[in-house]
Structure formats: structure tokens, C-alpha cells
Amino acid sequence: MNNSLPITIVIFGASGDLTERKLIPAIFSQYRKGRLPAHVRIVGFARRPWNPDDFRAHLLHGMQAYAAETYDEQAWQSFGANVFYVRGDLSTGADYATLHQALNDLESGPANRLYYLATAPEYYIPAVTHLGANQMADEDEAWRRIVIEKPFGHDLASAKHLNEVLHAVFQESQVYRIDHYLGKETAQNLLFFRFANTIFEPLWNRNYIYNVQVTVAESVDVGHRAGYYDETGVLRDMFQNHLLQLLTLIAMEPPASFNADSVRNEKVKVLAAVRPITPANVAGRTVRGQYRTYRDAPGVARGSQTATYAALQLYIDNWRWQGVPFYLRSGKVMPAKMSEIIIQFRRPPHVMFNFPPERLLHSNLLSICLQPNEGIHLRFEAKVPDSVQDTRSVDMEFYFRSSFGDGPLPDAYERLLLDALAGDASLFTRSDEIEQAWRLIDPIMAAWVTPQAPPLSFYEAGTWGPPEADMFMARDERVWRSVCGAGK
Ligand code: BG6
């Protein structure tokens, strides 16, 4: 396929929040950095009765409101000259014929195309079907790719159906399912940390690791998305995608090379090896919580049982990880926005120092701070100077900002967008991977409505989840750890 052809990025749902907040700032930032291929056009496709100037004004407003730091008047003017708009209803077939014609007119010759579905999920199937019906996915001299946002399905059956609809029109190699956590620099760095170094890999297994903890805490509430969220809940919104993706990066075997198939093959194997949660073990292996004011939000059902917090204990049944618990937790309205991975190593097997008998040595911790304070800490024991035999935990620290400069790390969308344009799907989720993730989440959702389910526990806004989450760890004689900063 000819990569030097002009490129058209068609944004479906162009008037929406995602376009304004994330997508356009990411495209513009790459444009300013000179990283976009020459001759890129952006075409918005949505229902609003706009002309291209209205659309440009809408994007400008988004840039100023959400991405003021990357805005630059002069660059914006030249960028704007490549921005166009086609009005259309995403579920009306005839409007795709109009879009197709408008694209052909604009391109006036062969051009590669990236269709970006930044729409509400109910438009995914109509959009794909109409693209197919209008032969807009056919690749002759130019490539055609499609980017799909999460949520990818609501459960395994709907995800499978969506995959079938997609595969009837596009080849898997044309499909880019976005999980923006994979575009975060710190998530990508996990692979470099593990596989560009030799010192940690020999320790990265059941012989040395006592447990792994993944926390993705958010300080925001469900805000204006309450209607969507009440149907979704934290397992579908955060675990099925972001947390399970992080789990795969932590637990996967080293792929032979960094290409989309090798990386994704290894990730799928991890998901396939996760021991299922069933009604028989759901009470011991999950916690579900809801913040106290959640039900007051407009759009939330009275007496809603939707979890805004969850903690899971997962086991990966393979040689490397047998017997090592992975604790995953995520929730809304917690004290801070903070994502962290903790690798807790085993304690030294024998205490040779003259400690009182009840005193144990602390285990070493490796903390990977995904956001904020992006960096890595290694916590170990040191002798307190001028003591006879006292020890204290100290940290060896790496911060992205002190090692690589003060500027903000690029937004996840910047990298993902460039990868999709370059045809590199390594950081996108493959169809079997997404289905495997649903295979893990569906039984938990099902078990949560059985009599064996753990009770829905309530927590105050601004706390680290319900008290049951601490009891859950205490039962295993463990505690939630945090080294990055704000957590406990
Ligand atoms: C989204 C979820 O996928 O991720 C949101 O739908 C959540 O509910 C968001 O707030 C968190 O992303 P980030 O990058 O802000 O941690």
C-alpha cells in the first residue's frame, strides 16, 4: 500500500467531546511537531448543520479550552486550511454516499483514509455497515483503516457481534481498537522497563514476587456521564479495558520482536490464563463499592446497584505466575487521580540481625507511577546511620520530568494516532484480545447478581474505597501499598 499518498482523517461524531478535548489537540500537536505526513486533511462528519468554518470555530474553542498549552495562532491558521466538514446522519445510508462523494472531490485522486469513530457506541454498527455498503473500506491503491473507541461492546456477545460486523467489511489488519491507556508513555515504558533491561527480568516471577497491585484511582465523579455510567459500572468502564491491559503488560512473556502480532499474541495468552471468577468464589475474590452520593446524580436509577469502585484478586495460572495474587482496584471520587503498579517482593527468608523477635524485615517494593509524578521507585532497606542494627525503608527514584525535561508527557492520543497512520497496531487491541477480556468480566458481572455476591459496600467521597477493600487485603495478610505519593 502506498504510504506516500495524501491522507484523509475522517472523524465520525466530529462535534463531540472526544474530538474537541483529545483528538484534535493530539492531531494538532503532531502537526506542530512536523510529525504528520504531508498532505493530511481532516474531515468532520456529523449531524450538526455546520459549514467548514463553523467546524473550525468549534475545534478552535476546544483547543483554547482544553489544550491551551499546545495552541499556536500561526500554526492553527495553516492547520485550519486542511480542515473540512460534511454534514450527515451517521445512521442514514444515503449520507454516506454524500460523504464518499465529498471525500473523492476533496482528494481528487488516490488518498489513504483513516475513519475515526469518535461517536457514541450505538453508531459503530451503522457506520461500519454503511461504509461497507458504499465500498468505502475497499483498498485498491490506497489504504483504508478504521479506529474505534471504547466501549467495544457491553459484554462478550455484543463484542463478538461487533467484531463480526467489522470483519464483514474490514480485514482485522485494517481495524484499530483504541485503549488510550496503552498510549500513555508510562504504560509503554513498562515494556521497555521489563525488556530493555536485564536486572529485573530474572526476578519477575513467582519465586521472587509476593503479590502485584494495580491501582487506577480517579478523583472525579461520574459527572454528566451518569446515564451511561449507570448502565456500565466500573468493571466495564475501567477493568475490561484499562486495568486488564495493564495486567497483560506486567505479566506477559517477552515477545520475540516488537511487532503487533508478537506483542498481542503474548497479551492474549495472559488473559487466557487468568483463573475465572465464579459465583462460588466471587465473595472472596471481589469487592464492589459505590460512593455515597452516587445515586443523587441525575441519570442514575433509584436504588442503583452499579459499582463505582471494585477490587479484584486474580491469579494467572501459568508457570511464571502460579500462586501470585494480582490485586486490581479502581474507583471514582477517591482522594486523588493516581495510577500505580506495585510489585511487592518476598521478604528475606531469614533475619540475621539482632531484631526483637516480632520484628520482620520489610519486603522490597517496586512502584511504577503511571500518573501523576510519572516515574519508578525501588524501595529497599538501609541501615540507619549511627544505629547499631536499625533499618529503614528508602527509595531509589526515577522521575520522567527530572530525567527527560520538565515538559508534559505527550497525550496518549498523540502516539496512538501516529501509529494508526503508520499502520502499527501494536498498541491497539486485537479482536481476540478484547473478547478474552470480556470472557473474564462477564462472569464477574453475572456473579454479582447472584445470592453469593459480595454486598455492595458504600464509601465516602474522597476515601480510598469501602472499608471492605482493606478487609479484603487484610484477609490475605496484605495491605494496599502506595509509593507514588497521594495514595496510602
Ligand atoms: C475512560 C473511562 O476510558 O478512562 C472514564 O470511560 C475514565 O470513566 C477515563 O475517567 C480515565 O482515563 P485517564 O486517562 O484520565 O486516567
Coordinates of N, CA and C and ligand atoms in Angstrom, one line a residue, residues 22 149-151 179-181 184 216-218 220-221 225 228-229 237-238 241-242 332 337 339 371 411-413, ligand 1:
K22 N -9.6 15.8 23.0 CA -8.5 14.9 22.9 C -7.9 14.8 21.5
E149 N -13.2 3.6 19.2 CA -13.1 4.0 20.6 C -13.7 2.9 21.5
K150 N -13.3 2.9 22.8 CA -14.1 2.1 23.7 C -15.4 2.8 24.1
P151 N -16.4 2.2 24.6 CA -16.5 0.8 24.9 C -16.7 -0.1 23.6
D179 N -7.4 1.7 23.2 CA -7.4 1.7 24.6 C -6.4 2.8 25.0
H180 N -6.8 4.0 25.4 CA -5.9 5.1 25.5 C -4.8 4.8 26.5
Y181 N -5.1 3.9 27.5 CA -4.0 3.6 28.5 C -2.8 3.0 27.8
K184 N -0.3 5.8 26.8 CA 0.3 6.6 27.8 C 1.8 6.2 27.8
V216 N -5.9 2.1 39.8 CA -6.3 3.2 39.0 C -7.3 4.0 39.7
A217 N -6.9 5.1 40.4 CA -7.9 5.8 41.2 C -8.2 7.1 40.5
E218 N -9.5 7.5 40.6 CA -9.9 8.8 40.0 C -10.5 9.7 41.0
V220 N -12.5 12.3 40.1 CA -13.8 12.8 39.6 C -14.9 11.9 39.9
D221 N -16.1 12.4 39.9 CA -17.3 11.6 40.0 C -17.8 11.2 38.6
R225 N -21.8 12.0 32.7 CA -22.0 10.7 32.0 C -22.8 9.7 32.9
Y228 N -24.9 7.0 31.1 CA -24.1 5.9 30.5 C -23.4 5.1 31.6
Y229 N -22.9 5.8 32.6 CA -22.2 5.1 33.6 C -23.0 4.1 34.4
D237 N -16.3 -0.2 32.6 CA -15.7 1.1 32.2 C -14.2 1.1 32.3
M238 N -13.6 0.5 33.3 CA -12.2 0.6 33.6 C -11.5 -0.8 33.6
N241 N -11.0 -3.0 30.1 CA -10.0 -2.5 29.1 C -8.7 -2.1 29.9
H242 N -8.8 -0.9 30.6 CA -7.5 -0.3 31.0 C -6.8 -1.2 32.0
K332 N -14.1 5.8 41.5 CA -14.3 7.2 41.3 C -14.3 7.9 42.6
K337 N -6.3 11.5 41.8 CA -6.2 10.8 40.5 C -4.8 10.2 40.5
S339 N -2.5 6.5 39.3 CA -2.4 5.2 38.8 C -1.0 4.6 39.1
Q371 N 0.6 7.8 36.6 CA 0.2 9.2 36.6 C -0.2 9.5 38.0
D411 N 0.2 13.5 25.2 CA -1.0 12.8 25.5 C -1.1 11.5 24.7
A412 N -1.7 10.5 25.4 CA -1.8 9.1 24.8 C -2.3 9.2 23.3
Y413 N -3.2 10.0 23.0 CA -3.8 10.0 21.7 C -2.8 10.4 20.6
Ligands
BG6_1 C1 -12.2 6.3 30.4 C2 -13.3 6.0 31.2 O1 -11.9 5.2 29.5 O2 -11.0 6.5 31.1 C3 -13.5 7.2 32.2 O3 -14.5 5.8 30.5 C4 -12.3 7.4 33.0 O4 -14.6 6.9 33.1 C5 -11.1 7.6 32.0 O5 -12.5 8.6 33.7 C6 -9.8 7.7 32.8 O6 -8.7 8.0 31.9 P1 -7.5 8.8 32.4 O7 -6.6 8.9 31.2 O8 -8.0 10.2 32.8 O9 -6.9 8.1 33.5

